[in-house]
Short mmCIF file of C-alpha atoms in Angstrom, two decimals:
data_model
loop_
_atom_site.label_atom_id
_atom_site.label_comp_id
_atom_site.label_asym_id
_atom_site.label_seq_id
_atom_site.Cartn_x
_atom_site.Cartn_y
_atom_site.Cartn_z
CA MET M 1 0.00 0.00 0.00
CA SER M 2 1.27 3.45 -0.71
CA ASP M 3 -0.42 6.20 1.20
CA GLY M 4 0.59 9.60 -0.02
CA GLY M 5 3.46 8.55 -2.21
CA SER M 6 5.29 6.27 0.16
CA ARG M 7 7.09 2.93 -0.30
CA GLY M 8 6.05 1.24 -3.55
CA THR M 9 5.40 4.42 -5.43
CA ALA M 10 8.93 5.66 -5.01
CA VAL M 11 10.33 2.46 -6.49
CA GLU M 12 7.88 2.34 -9.35
CA ALA M 13 8.06 6.04 -10.14
CA ARG M 14 11.35 6.10 -11.97
CA PRO M 15 10.52 4.12 -15.11
CA GLU M 16 7.15 5.89 -15.42
CA GLN M 17 8.76 9.26 -15.01
CA ALA M 18 11.39 8.34 -17.56
CA ARG M 19 8.66 7.41 -20.04
CA TRP M 20 6.89 10.72 -19.60
CA GLU M 21 10.12 12.66 -19.94
CA ALA M 22 11.23 10.62 -22.93
CA ALA M 23 8.02 11.29 -24.82
CA PRO M 24 8.59 13.07 -28.15
CA PRO M 25 8.39 16.86 -28.04
CA GLY M 26 5.27 18.62 -29.26
CA PRO M 27 1.67 18.78 -28.09
CA ARG M 28 0.80 15.88 -25.81
CA ALA M 29 -2.65 14.48 -25.17
CA VAL M 30 -3.89 15.36 -21.73
CA ALA M 31 -6.57 13.48 -19.85
CA THR M 32 -8.71 14.93 -17.11
CA PHE M 33 -8.95 12.77 -14.00
CA GLN M 34 -11.58 13.42 -11.37
CA VAL M 35 -10.13 11.69 -8.34
CA PHE M 36 -11.90 11.30 -5.02
CA ARG M 37 -10.06 13.03 -2.20
CA GLY M 38 -11.22 12.66 1.35
CA ASP M 39 -11.73 10.34 4.27
CA ARG M 40 -14.55 9.04 6.48
CA THR M 41 -15.61 12.54 7.40
CA GLY M 42 -16.21 13.57 3.80
CA GLY M 43 -14.57 14.34 0.54
CA GLU M 44 -14.90 15.55 -3.00
CA LEU M 45 -13.79 14.88 -6.55
CA ARG M 46 -10.72 16.86 -7.49
CA ALA M 47 -9.65 17.42 -11.10
CA TYR M 48 -6.13 16.71 -12.34
CA GLN M 49 -4.71 17.11 -15.82
CA VAL M 50 -2.43 14.22 -16.69
CA PRO M 51 -0.37 13.85 -19.90
CA VAL M 52 -1.26 10.61 -21.65
CA THR M 53 1.46 8.21 -22.74
CA GLU M 54 1.13 5.19 -24.95
CA GLY M 55 -0.34 2.18 -23.16
CA MET M 56 -1.06 4.24 -20.07
CA VAL M 57 -3.36 2.73 -17.46
CA VAL M 58 -5.33 4.52 -14.78
CA LEU M 59 -2.85 3.48 -12.10
CA ASP M 60 -0.09 5.21 -14.10
CA ALA M 61 -2.13 8.39 -13.98
CA ILE M 62 -2.64 8.07 -10.25
CA HIS M 63 1.10 7.65 -9.87
CA TYR M 64 1.69 10.70 -12.05
CA ILE M 65 -0.61 12.71 -9.81
CA GLN M 66 1.24 11.47 -6.74
CA HIS M 67 4.64 12.33 -8.15
CA HIS M 68 3.94 15.56 -9.97
CA LEU M 69 0.75 17.15 -8.74
CA ASP M 70 -0.21 16.05 -5.24
CA SER M 71 1.93 13.76 -3.15
CA THR M 72 -0.77 13.42 -0.49
CA LEU M 73 -3.01 11.29 -2.72
CA ALA M 74 -3.38 7.81 -1.19
CA CYS M 75 -3.89 4.65 -3.17
CA ARG M 76 -3.21 0.95 -2.60
CA TRP M 77 -1.23 -0.92 -5.19
CA ASN M 78 1.43 -3.54 -5.43
CA CYS M 79 2.15 -5.65 -8.53
CA LYS M 80 0.84 -3.47 -11.37
CA ALA M 81 0.24 -6.68 -13.27
CA ALA M 82 -3.40 -7.43 -12.40
CA LYS M 83 -2.36 -10.24 -10.10
CA CYS M 84 -2.28 -8.85 -6.59
CA GLY M 85 -5.80 -7.37 -6.52
CA SER M 86 -4.69 -4.29 -4.58
CA CYS M 87 -5.57 -1.37 -6.87
CA SER M 88 -9.34 -1.89 -7.00
CA ALA M 89 -11.33 1.29 -7.56
CA GLU M 90 -14.44 2.53 -9.31
CA VAL M 91 -13.38 3.96 -12.64
CA ASN M 92 -16.20 5.87 -14.31
CA GLY M 93 -18.64 4.05 -12.07
CA ARG M 94 -17.41 0.55 -12.78
CA PRO M 95 -15.37 -1.50 -10.30
CA ARG M 96 -12.06 -2.20 -11.96
CA LEU M 97 -8.39 -2.79 -11.33
CA MET M 98 -6.68 0.53 -12.04
CA CYS M 99 -3.62 -1.29 -13.37
CA LYS M 100 -5.71 -3.09 -15.98
CA THR M 101 -7.77 -0.15 -17.15
CA ARG M 102 -6.29 1.65 -20.13
CA VAL M 103 -6.77 5.37 -20.35
CA ASP M 104 -7.28 5.35 -24.13
CA GLU M 105 -10.45 3.26 -23.86
CA PHE M 106 -12.29 6.32 -22.57
CA GLY M 107 -11.66 8.23 -25.76
CA GLY M 108 -10.61 11.50 -24.19
CA GLN M 109 -13.60 11.69 -21.84
CA PRO M 110 -12.96 12.75 -18.23
CA ILE M 111 -12.12 9.75 -16.05
CA THR M 112 -13.58 9.55 -12.59
CA VAL M 113 -11.76 7.47 -10.00
CA ARG M 114 -13.46 6.70 -6.71
CA PRO M 115 -12.67 4.24 -3.91
CA ILE M 116 -14.69 1.03 -3.83
CA LYS M 117 -17.88 1.92 -2.05
CA VAL M 118 -18.77 -1.17 -0.12
CA PHE M 119 -15.94 -1.00 2.43
CA PRO M 120 -15.18 1.78 4.93
CA LEU M 121 -13.04 4.52 3.51
CA ILE M 122 -9.64 5.18 5.05
CA LYS M 123 -8.29 7.89 2.79
CA ASP M 124 -8.77 8.90 -0.87
CA LEU M 125 -8.73 5.61 -2.82
CA VAL M 126 -7.83 3.37 0.10
CA THR M 127 -10.54 1.39 1.87
CA ASP M 128 -10.52 -0.94 4.85
CA VAL M 129 -11.11 -4.43 3.46
CA SER M 130 -10.43 -6.24 6.74
CA TRP M 131 -14.06 -7.44 6.93
CA ASN M 132 -13.17 -9.91 4.20
CA TYR M 133 -10.37 -11.41 6.25
CA ARG M 134 -12.69 -11.81 9.23
CA VAL M 135 -15.22 -13.58 7.02
CA ASN M 136 -12.51 -15.84 5.66
CA LYS M 137 -11.68 -17.00 9.18
CA GLU M 138 -15.30 -18.06 9.72
CA ILE M 139 -15.15 -20.56 6.85
CA PRO M 140 -14.06 -24.04 7.94
CA PRO M 141 -10.75 -24.68 6.17
CA PHE M 142 -9.89 -27.63 3.95
CA ALA M 143 -10.41 -30.81 5.95
CA PRO M 144 -9.18 -34.11 4.54
CA ALA M 145 -10.29 -37.30 6.21
CA PRO M 146 -8.37 -38.24 9.37
CA GLY M 147 -5.40 -40.34 8.41
CA ASP M 148 -5.58 -39.22 4.80
CA ALA M 149 -3.05 -36.44 4.81
CA GLY M 150 -1.69 -37.15 1.34
CA PRO M 151 0.11 -36.98 -0.96
CA TRP M 152 -2.90 -37.74 -3.17
CA ARG M 153 -3.28 -38.90 -6.70
CA MET M 154 -5.85 -36.57 -8.21
CA HIS M 155 -7.90 -37.32 -11.31
CA PRO M 156 -8.32 -34.47 -13.78
CA GLU M 157 -12.10 -34.77 -13.81
CA ASP M 158 -12.18 -34.28 -10.04
CA VAL M 159 -10.13 -31.12 -9.90
CA GLU M 160 -11.00 -29.51 -13.22
CA ARG M 161 -13.76 -27.40 -11.65
CA LEU M 162 -11.45 -26.09 -8.95
CA PHE M 163 -8.84 -24.48 -11.20
CA GLU M 164 -11.13 -21.61 -12.06
CA PHE M 165 -11.78 -20.78 -8.42
CA ARG M 166 -8.07 -20.69 -7.67
CA ARG M 167 -7.63 -17.82 -10.11
CA CYS M 168 -9.27 -15.43 -7.64
CA ILE M 169 -6.86 -12.61 -6.73
CA GLU M 170 -9.05 -11.23 -3.95
CA CYS M 171 -9.46 -7.82 -5.49
CA PHE M 172 -12.96 -7.71 -3.97
CA LEU M 173 -14.45 -6.04 -7.02
CA CYS M 174 -17.20 -8.66 -6.92
CA GLN M 175 -17.90 -7.71 -3.32
CA ASP M 176 -18.08 -4.06 -4.34
CA VAL M 177 -20.57 -4.60 -7.16
CA CYS M 178 -22.75 -7.09 -5.24
CA HIS M 179 -25.96 -5.20 -4.61
CA VAL M 180 -26.65 -7.15 -1.41
CA LEU M 181 -23.47 -5.79 0.15
CA ARG M 182 -23.45 -2.46 -1.66
CA GLU M 183 -27.04 -1.25 -1.77
CA HIS M 184 -28.58 -3.26 1.06
CA ARG M 185 -25.55 -2.99 3.34
CA GLY M 186 -25.69 -6.73 3.82
CA THR M 187 -22.27 -7.45 5.28
CA ASP M 188 -24.05 -8.78 8.38
CA ARG M 189 -26.14 -11.24 6.32
CA TYR M 190 -24.15 -12.31 3.29
CA TYR M 191 -20.52 -13.24 2.79
CA GLY M 192 -20.51 -12.01 -0.80
CA PRO M 193 -19.42 -13.57 -4.09
CA ARG M 194 -15.74 -13.81 -3.19
CA PHE M 195 -16.48 -16.18 -0.35
CA MET M 196 -19.02 -18.14 -2.33
CA VAL M 197 -16.11 -18.88 -4.67
CA ARG M 198 -13.90 -19.86 -1.77
CA ILE M 199 -16.56 -22.12 -0.26
CA ALA M 200 -17.27 -23.69 -3.66
CA ALA M 201 -13.57 -24.51 -4.04
CA LEU M 202 -13.61 -26.24 -0.67
CA GLU M 203 -16.99 -27.96 -1.01
CA MET M 204 -16.20 -29.41 -4.43
CA HIS M 205 -12.75 -30.62 -3.46
CA PRO M 206 -12.73 -34.41 -3.70
CA LYS M 207 -10.63 -34.78 -0.58
CA ASP M 208 -12.50 -32.36 1.63
CA THR M 209 -14.82 -33.89 4.19
CA ALA M 210 -16.23 -30.83 5.96
CA SER M 211 -19.75 -29.62 5.27
CA ARG M 212 -20.39 -25.92 4.91
CA GLU M 213 -24.03 -26.10 3.88
CA GLU M 214 -25.36 -24.94 7.24
CA LEU M 215 -22.94 -22.03 7.16
CA LEU M 216 -24.05 -21.15 3.64
CA HIS M 217 -27.71 -21.37 4.56
CA GLY M 218 -27.22 -19.44 7.79
CA LYS M 219 -24.53 -16.87 8.37
CA GLY M 220 -23.11 -17.17 4.86
CA GLY M 221 -26.48 -15.97 3.57
CA ILE M 222 -26.43 -17.57 0.15
CA GLY M 223 -30.19 -17.07 -0.03
CA TYR M 224 -29.62 -13.33 -0.28
CA CYS M 225 -27.90 -13.71 -3.62
CA ASN M 226 -30.48 -13.27 -6.33
CA ILE M 227 -28.04 -14.23 -9.08
CA THR M 228 -28.06 -11.00 -11.02
CA LYS M 229 -24.52 -11.79 -12.15
CA CYS M 230 -22.96 -8.38 -11.66
CA CYS M 231 -20.08 -10.09 -9.86
CA GLU M 232 -19.26 -12.05 -12.99
CA GLU M 233 -19.28 -8.91 -15.10
CA VAL M 234 -16.56 -7.20 -13.09
CA CYS M 235 -14.28 -10.14 -12.26
CA PRO M 236 -10.86 -9.34 -13.78
CA GLU M 237 -10.03 -13.06 -13.79
CA HIS M 238 -13.25 -13.88 -15.64
CA ILE M 239 -14.34 -16.42 -13.06
CA THR M 240 -17.87 -17.62 -13.78
CA ILE M 241 -18.82 -16.83 -10.22
CA THR M 242 -22.56 -17.25 -10.47
CA ASP M 243 -22.93 -20.24 -12.76
CA ASN M 244 -19.99 -22.26 -11.46
CA ALA M 245 -19.85 -21.34 -7.79
CA ILE M 246 -22.99 -19.71 -6.41
CA ILE M 247 -25.66 -21.66 -8.29
CA PRO M 248 -24.05 -25.07 -7.63
CA LEU M 249 -23.85 -24.09 -3.96
CA LYS M 250 -27.48 -22.99 -4.02
CA GLU M 251 -28.38 -26.40 -5.41
CA ARG M 252 -26.42 -28.09 -2.64
CA VAL M 253 -28.20 -25.96 -0.07
CA ALA M 254 -31.49 -26.95 -1.74
CA ASP M 255 -30.43 -30.60 -1.36
CA ALA M 256 -29.90 -30.07 2.34
CA PHE M 257 -32.75 -27.74 3.26
CA TYR M 258 -35.45 -27.51 0.58
CA ASP M 259 -35.77 -30.91 -1.03
CA PRO M 260 -38.48 -32.96 0.69
CA TRP M 261 -37.54 -36.13 -1.16
CA ARG M 262 -33.94 -35.95 0.00
CA ALA M 263 -35.10 -35.08 3.50
CA LEU M 264 -37.24 -38.23 3.50
CA LEU M 265 -34.33 -40.32 2.29
CA ARG M 266 -32.11 -38.91 4.98
CA ARG M 267 -34.74 -39.71 7.59
CA LEU M 268 -35.15 -43.26 6.36
CA ARG M 269 -31.42 -43.85 6.16
CA GLY M 270 -30.81 -42.06 9.43
CA ARG M 271 -27.83 -40.15 8.09
CA LYS M 272 -26.81 -37.60 5.54
CA GLU M 273 -25.90 -39.11 2.22
CA PRO M 274 -22.16 -38.76 1.70
CA ARG M 275 -21.06 -36.72 -1.24
CA GLY M 276 -18.98 -38.23 -3.94
CA THR M 277 -20.36 -41.72 -3.58
CA MET G 1 -26.24 8.78 -11.82
CA ALA G 2 -24.77 9.72 -15.17
CA GLU G 3 -21.38 8.24 -14.41
CA HIS G 4 -22.98 4.86 -13.73
CA THR G 5 -24.12 4.51 -17.30
CA ALA G 6 -20.63 3.51 -18.33
CA THR G 7 -20.76 0.30 -16.32
CA HIS G 8 -21.35 -2.24 -19.07
CA SER G 9 -18.55 -2.60 -21.53
CA ALA G 10 -20.52 -5.10 -23.62
CA ALA G 11 -23.24 -2.60 -24.39
CA ALA G 12 -21.57 0.69 -23.69
CA ASP G 13 -23.57 2.52 -26.34
CA LEU G 14 -26.96 1.38 -25.09
CA PRO G 15 -28.77 3.05 -22.22
CA TRP G 16 -28.85 0.86 -19.11
CA TRP G 17 -32.65 0.77 -18.97
CA LEU G 18 -33.06 -0.70 -22.45
CA GLN G 19 -32.43 -4.32 -21.52
CA PRO G 20 -34.79 -4.41 -18.52
CA ALA G 21 -37.45 -2.57 -20.50
CA ALA G 22 -37.17 -5.08 -23.33
CA THR G 23 -37.33 -7.98 -20.87
CA VAL G 24 -40.48 -6.62 -19.22
CA THR G 25 -42.11 -6.01 -22.58
CA ILE G 26 -41.36 -9.45 -24.01
CA LEU G 27 -42.12 -11.48 -20.88
CA THR G 28 -45.34 -9.57 -20.21
CA ALA G 29 -46.44 -9.96 -23.81
CA PHE G 30 -45.70 -13.68 -23.70
CA GLY G 31 -47.58 -14.07 -20.40
CA LEU G 32 -50.64 -12.27 -21.74
CA TYR G 33 -50.55 -14.31 -24.92
CA ALA G 34 -50.27 -17.58 -22.96
CA ILE G 35 -53.28 -16.61 -20.80
CA TRP G 36 -55.28 -15.73 -23.90
CA ALA G 37 -54.33 -19.01 -25.60
CA ALA G 38 -55.21 -21.00 -22.51
CA LEU G 39 -58.59 -19.28 -22.26
CA GLN G 40 -59.49 -20.41 -25.78
CA GLY G 41 -60.07 -23.91 -24.40
CA HIS G 42 -58.75 -25.77 -27.45
CA GLY G 43 -55.60 -25.88 -29.52
CA TYR G 44 -55.66 -28.80 -31.92
CA VAL G 45 -55.84 -29.13 -35.66
CA ALA G 46 -54.71 -32.42 -37.18
CA PRO G 47 -51.92 -33.34 -36.78
CA TYR G 48 -50.83 -30.42 -34.61
CA LEU G 49 -51.48 -30.12 -30.90
CA SER G 50 -50.52 -26.73 -29.51
CA PRO G 51 -47.66 -26.99 -27.00
CA PHE G 52 -49.86 -25.08 -24.57
CA TYR G 53 -52.29 -28.02 -24.60
CA SER G 54 -49.89 -30.94 -24.45
CA PRO G 55 -50.45 -33.38 -22.89
CA PRO G 56 -54.23 -33.04 -23.31
CA VAL G 57 -55.60 -33.35 -19.79
CA THR G 58 -59.26 -33.13 -18.87
CA ILE G 59 -60.73 -33.93 -15.52
CA ALA G 60 -64.40 -34.78 -15.44
CA GLY G 61 -66.47 -32.32 -13.48
CA ILE G 62 -63.93 -29.50 -13.64
CA PRO G 63 -64.86 -27.42 -16.70
CA ILE G 64 -61.68 -25.46 -17.24
CA SER G 65 -59.42 -25.21 -20.24
CA PRO G 66 -57.12 -28.27 -20.53
CA ALA G 67 -54.21 -25.83 -20.88
CA TRP G 68 -54.41 -24.91 -17.21
CA TRP G 69 -53.62 -28.50 -16.20
CA VAL G 70 -50.39 -28.27 -18.17
CA LEU G 71 -49.14 -24.71 -18.15
CA TRP G 72 -48.38 -24.48 -14.43
CA GLY G 73 -45.46 -26.88 -14.91
CA PRO G 74 -43.56 -25.09 -17.67
CA PHE G 75 -44.56 -21.75 -16.13
CA GLY G 76 -43.12 -22.81 -12.77
CA PHE G 77 -40.02 -24.13 -14.49
CA ARG G 78 -39.37 -20.82 -16.19
CA ALA G 79 -40.37 -18.74 -13.17
CA THR G 80 -37.86 -20.54 -10.96
CA CYS G 81 -35.19 -20.87 -13.68
CA TYR G 82 -31.88 -19.31 -12.66
CA TYR G 83 -31.66 -17.35 -15.89
CA TYR G 84 -35.17 -15.93 -15.69
CA ARG G 85 -34.62 -15.13 -12.05
CA LYS G 86 -31.82 -12.81 -13.07
CA ALA G 87 -34.01 -11.35 -15.80
CA TYR G 88 -37.05 -10.62 -13.66
CA TYR G 89 -35.19 -9.55 -10.53
CA ARG G 90 -33.48 -6.95 -12.66
CA SER G 91 -36.41 -5.96 -14.83
CA TYR G 92 -39.57 -6.27 -12.75
CA PHE G 93 -38.21 -5.78 -9.24
CA LEU G 94 -35.26 -3.51 -10.06
CA ASP G 95 -33.16 -5.49 -7.63
CA PRO G 96 -30.90 -4.17 -9.15
CA VAL G 97 -32.10 -2.81 -12.47
CA ALA G 98 -28.49 -2.87 -13.66
CA CYS G 99 -25.13 -3.28 -12.00
CA MET G 100 -24.04 -0.27 -9.94
CA ILE G 101 -27.35 1.50 -10.40
CA PRO G 102 -28.57 2.68 -6.99
CA GLU G 103 -31.72 0.99 -5.68
CA SER G 104 -34.60 2.78 -4.09
CA ARG G 105 -36.03 -0.26 -2.25
CA ARG G 106 -34.52 -0.65 1.19
CA ARG G 107 -36.16 -3.89 2.36
CA TYR G 108 -34.58 -6.89 0.75
CA GLY G 109 -34.90 -10.54 1.65
CA GLY G 110 -33.51 -12.07 -1.52
CA GLU G 111 -34.48 -15.72 -1.76
CA THR G 112 -34.71 -16.20 1.98
CA ALA G 113 -38.33 -15.09 2.31
CA TRP G 114 -41.69 -15.56 0.64
CA PRO G 115 -42.29 -15.62 -2.28
CA PHE G 116 -38.82 -16.03 -3.76
CA ILE G 117 -37.83 -18.76 -1.33
CA VAL G 118 -39.97 -20.99 -3.56
CA ASN G 119 -37.22 -20.72 -6.17
CA ASN G 120 -35.31 -23.27 -4.12
CA VAL G 121 -37.60 -26.04 -5.41
CA HIS G 122 -36.69 -25.34 -9.03
CA ARG G 123 -35.68 -29.00 -9.47
CA TYR G 124 -39.26 -30.20 -8.96
CA PHE G 125 -40.51 -27.96 -11.75
CA LEU G 126 -37.66 -29.37 -13.84
CA TYR G 127 -39.01 -32.87 -13.31
CA VAL G 128 -42.49 -31.74 -14.42
CA ALA G 129 -41.00 -29.94 -17.42
CA ILE G 130 -39.18 -33.10 -18.49
CA ILE G 131 -42.47 -35.04 -18.44
CA VAL G 132 -44.17 -32.34 -20.50
CA LEU G 133 -41.22 -32.33 -22.88
CA ALA G 134 -41.61 -36.07 -23.46
CA PHE G 135 -45.19 -35.44 -24.60
CA LEU G 136 -44.05 -32.63 -26.87
CA TRP G 137 -41.56 -34.97 -28.54
CA ARG G 138 -44.36 -37.49 -29.06
CA ASP G 139 -46.57 -34.76 -30.56
CA THR G 140 -43.73 -33.64 -32.83
CA VAL G 141 -43.08 -37.14 -34.15
CA GLU G 142 -46.79 -37.50 -34.88
CA THR G 143 -46.75 -34.35 -37.01
CA PHE G 144 -44.41 -36.17 -39.41
CA PHE G 145 -46.98 -38.94 -39.91
CA PRO G 146 -50.25 -37.28 -40.80
CA GLY G 147 -52.70 -39.98 -41.84
CA GLY G 148 -50.16 -42.66 -41.00
CA HIS G 149 -47.69 -41.80 -43.78
CA PHE G 150 -44.41 -39.92 -43.49
CA ALA G 151 -44.56 -36.35 -44.77
CA VAL G 152 -42.76 -33.16 -43.94
CA HIS G 153 -44.88 -30.04 -43.65
CA ALA G 154 -43.79 -26.57 -42.64
CA GLY G 155 -45.64 -27.06 -39.37
CA SER G 156 -43.85 -30.29 -38.53
CA LEU G 157 -40.49 -28.57 -39.03
CA LEU G 158 -41.61 -25.71 -36.82
CA PHE G 159 -42.65 -28.22 -34.15
CA LEU G 160 -39.29 -29.95 -34.48
CA VAL G 161 -37.37 -26.72 -34.04
CA ASN G 162 -39.53 -25.87 -31.06
CA VAL G 163 -39.01 -29.17 -29.28
CA VAL G 164 -35.26 -29.09 -29.95
CA LEU G 165 -35.04 -25.60 -28.47
CA LEU G 166 -37.14 -26.65 -25.49
CA SER G 167 -34.88 -29.66 -24.98
CA GLY G 168 -31.77 -27.49 -25.13
CA TYR G 169 -33.32 -25.19 -22.57
CA THR G 170 -34.57 -27.95 -20.26
CA PHE G 171 -31.46 -30.13 -20.32
CA GLY G 172 -29.14 -27.14 -20.00
CA CYS G 173 -30.87 -26.13 -16.78
CA HIS G 174 -28.68 -25.50 -13.72
CA ALA G 175 -30.72 -27.93 -11.63
CA PHE G 176 -30.24 -30.65 -14.24
CA ARG G 177 -26.53 -29.87 -14.28
CA HIS G 178 -26.52 -30.42 -10.53
CA VAL G 179 -28.40 -33.71 -10.78
CA ALA G 180 -26.28 -34.90 -13.71
CA GLY G 181 -23.04 -34.65 -11.75
CA GLY G 182 -22.63 -31.25 -10.14
CA ASN G 183 -23.65 -32.68 -6.78
CA LEU G 184 -20.63 -34.98 -6.76
CA ASP G 185 -17.29 -33.98 -5.28
CA CYS G 186 -15.46 -36.94 -6.69
CA PHE G 187 -16.36 -38.25 -10.12
CA SER G 188 -13.59 -40.83 -10.10
CA CYS G 189 -14.79 -42.48 -6.91
CA ALA G 190 -18.56 -42.30 -7.42
CA ARG G 191 -20.64 -45.14 -8.82
CA GLY G 192 -21.06 -44.44 -12.53
CA GLY G 193 -18.85 -41.41 -12.03
CA ARG G 194 -17.26 -41.47 -15.47
CA LEU G 195 -20.67 -41.61 -17.13
CA ARG G 196 -21.95 -38.80 -14.95
CA TYR G 197 -18.84 -36.74 -15.65
CA GLY G 198 -19.49 -37.06 -19.39
CA LEU G 199 -23.13 -36.12 -18.89
CA TRP G 200 -22.19 -33.21 -16.65
CA GLN G 201 -19.79 -31.91 -19.28
CA ARG G 202 -22.47 -32.04 -21.98
CA VAL G 203 -25.03 -30.34 -19.76
CA THR G 204 -22.42 -27.71 -18.90
CA ALA G 205 -21.94 -27.02 -22.62
CA LEU G 206 -25.68 -26.43 -22.98
CA ASN G 207 -25.79 -24.48 -19.75
CA GLN G 208 -23.24 -21.96 -20.99
CA ARG G 209 -25.88 -20.76 -23.48
CA HIS G 210 -28.82 -21.13 -21.13
CA ALA G 211 -30.06 -17.60 -21.67
CA GLN G 212 -30.11 -18.03 -25.44
CA TRP G 213 -31.94 -21.36 -25.14
CA ALA G 214 -34.40 -19.71 -22.76
CA TRP G 215 -35.29 -16.88 -25.12
CA ALA G 216 -35.26 -18.94 -28.30
CA SER G 217 -37.55 -21.58 -26.82
CA LEU G 218 -39.87 -18.92 -25.43
CA PHE G 219 -40.34 -17.49 -28.90
CA SER G 220 -40.59 -20.89 -30.58
CA VAL G 221 -43.29 -22.17 -28.26
CA ALA G 222 -45.36 -19.05 -28.87
CA LEU G 223 -44.76 -19.33 -32.59
CA ALA G 224 -45.87 -22.99 -32.61
CA ASP G 225 -49.11 -22.05 -30.89
CA VAL G 226 -49.70 -19.14 -33.28
CA TYR G 227 -49.15 -21.51 -36.20
CA VAL G 228 -51.72 -23.97 -34.86
CA ARG G 229 -54.26 -21.18 -34.32
CA LEU G 230 -53.75 -19.82 -37.82
CA LEU G 231 -54.35 -23.31 -39.22
CA MET G 232 -57.41 -23.71 -37.01
CA ALA G 233 -58.78 -20.42 -38.31
CA GLY G 234 -58.07 -21.47 -41.90
CA ALA G 235 -56.01 -18.34 -42.31
CA MET G 236 -53.13 -20.13 -44.02
CA PRO G 237 -52.26 -23.51 -45.55
CA ASP G 238 -49.68 -25.91 -44.12
CA PRO G 239 -47.37 -26.39 -47.12
CA ARG G 240 -45.96 -29.86 -47.67
CA LEU G 241 -42.22 -29.68 -48.28
CA PHE G 242 -41.59 -33.31 -49.20
#
């Protein structure tokens, strides 16, 4: 994290600065950035004029502002390669990674950069995402059968579904766009799409023996998701969050809580039917 | 709100309200048409039985249109379908009308409260829909044998297209995907796991286009009924192709 031009920015600044200074002489394109400045007590959009370089992304512009125009601007970033999930923001109203959002796609229009709305604001573009880490701790971790600690021989058909879930970079853009968390302030009722993906990865693992259906049905709040698929639309890793994680989990919850036939079978057999058999 | 209009890269040039407005218009029009067709009380002209009336069910002493005994199943299947849920939550209930668009409704229970909690029994409507689909396949085959001899008419092709689209929609359903193999954690160690894995993969391929199957089959089923009614009214011939 770099608040006000500290740490990472100083390291990253040199090549960017060199690119700007090495640009050919003559009139340069300039983009107008409306960047949110403020903290929990309030704030406003402030306009900055930033010279555009070839291949420039929004995070480059934020760095330019930090280095040349206002060193007090705070933003969180790390890899600048769309892999660490740190530089999430709302760019022209859409949750995006700033490092993956090219400036030229806006065609010279003003670019508005706001912090992600769903989490408490710390300063400028930096929000407090620690709620996610607390939620993560509430999810029972991977639990292989006792005495079956591996190493395991895994069949491709058993793990194929899980690869997609492992691509998640925890940028929390899906949490930001989820209307249950965002518009209905549902952090007390619903874990959000990110953790549906995490639970799906655990629940579908062939070696996992824990059951998280009660958690999903209860505190996890999967019933609050009404599958409007906004989370899928913003995922920078293109994870099919709704179709491959949330809906399969909803069906599993339906198995456990809403299917009278399965409930009857469970009663007759006196136990829950084991998965994967 | 103006800045929120740039939220959908796939349709950046279209206003955000266009898709929900189109959904409301089409689904409402289809619903009204289905009610009107059901109220007619009949939908058969040899060899075509309207899909709204298949299978033909009558119960002695209850003088209502046979369509009502059938339509609740496919209606329930579509109403609880995961794709249509997205469509009507966005379009009719504005929950949300589009991503990142602020909502005015404060109370929200999602699918944890009446009436949307009923969506959790989607699989039972799937089972009913599969039974209805079996009858539609039978009806379609019969349209190729009018008078006991094989012939291909424009209507029989329309019925074939309709039942193929309905099959693609029904067997690409998320609940069917779950039953086919999605409920397993371990394909390699389950009984019949390899077979179920193959089935699950095929259902997944259909499921990836579930929305397109849903819309195409909605139009085709209405078109098949319109065709039958035009034939019943003598408004058009049923050309024999070969």
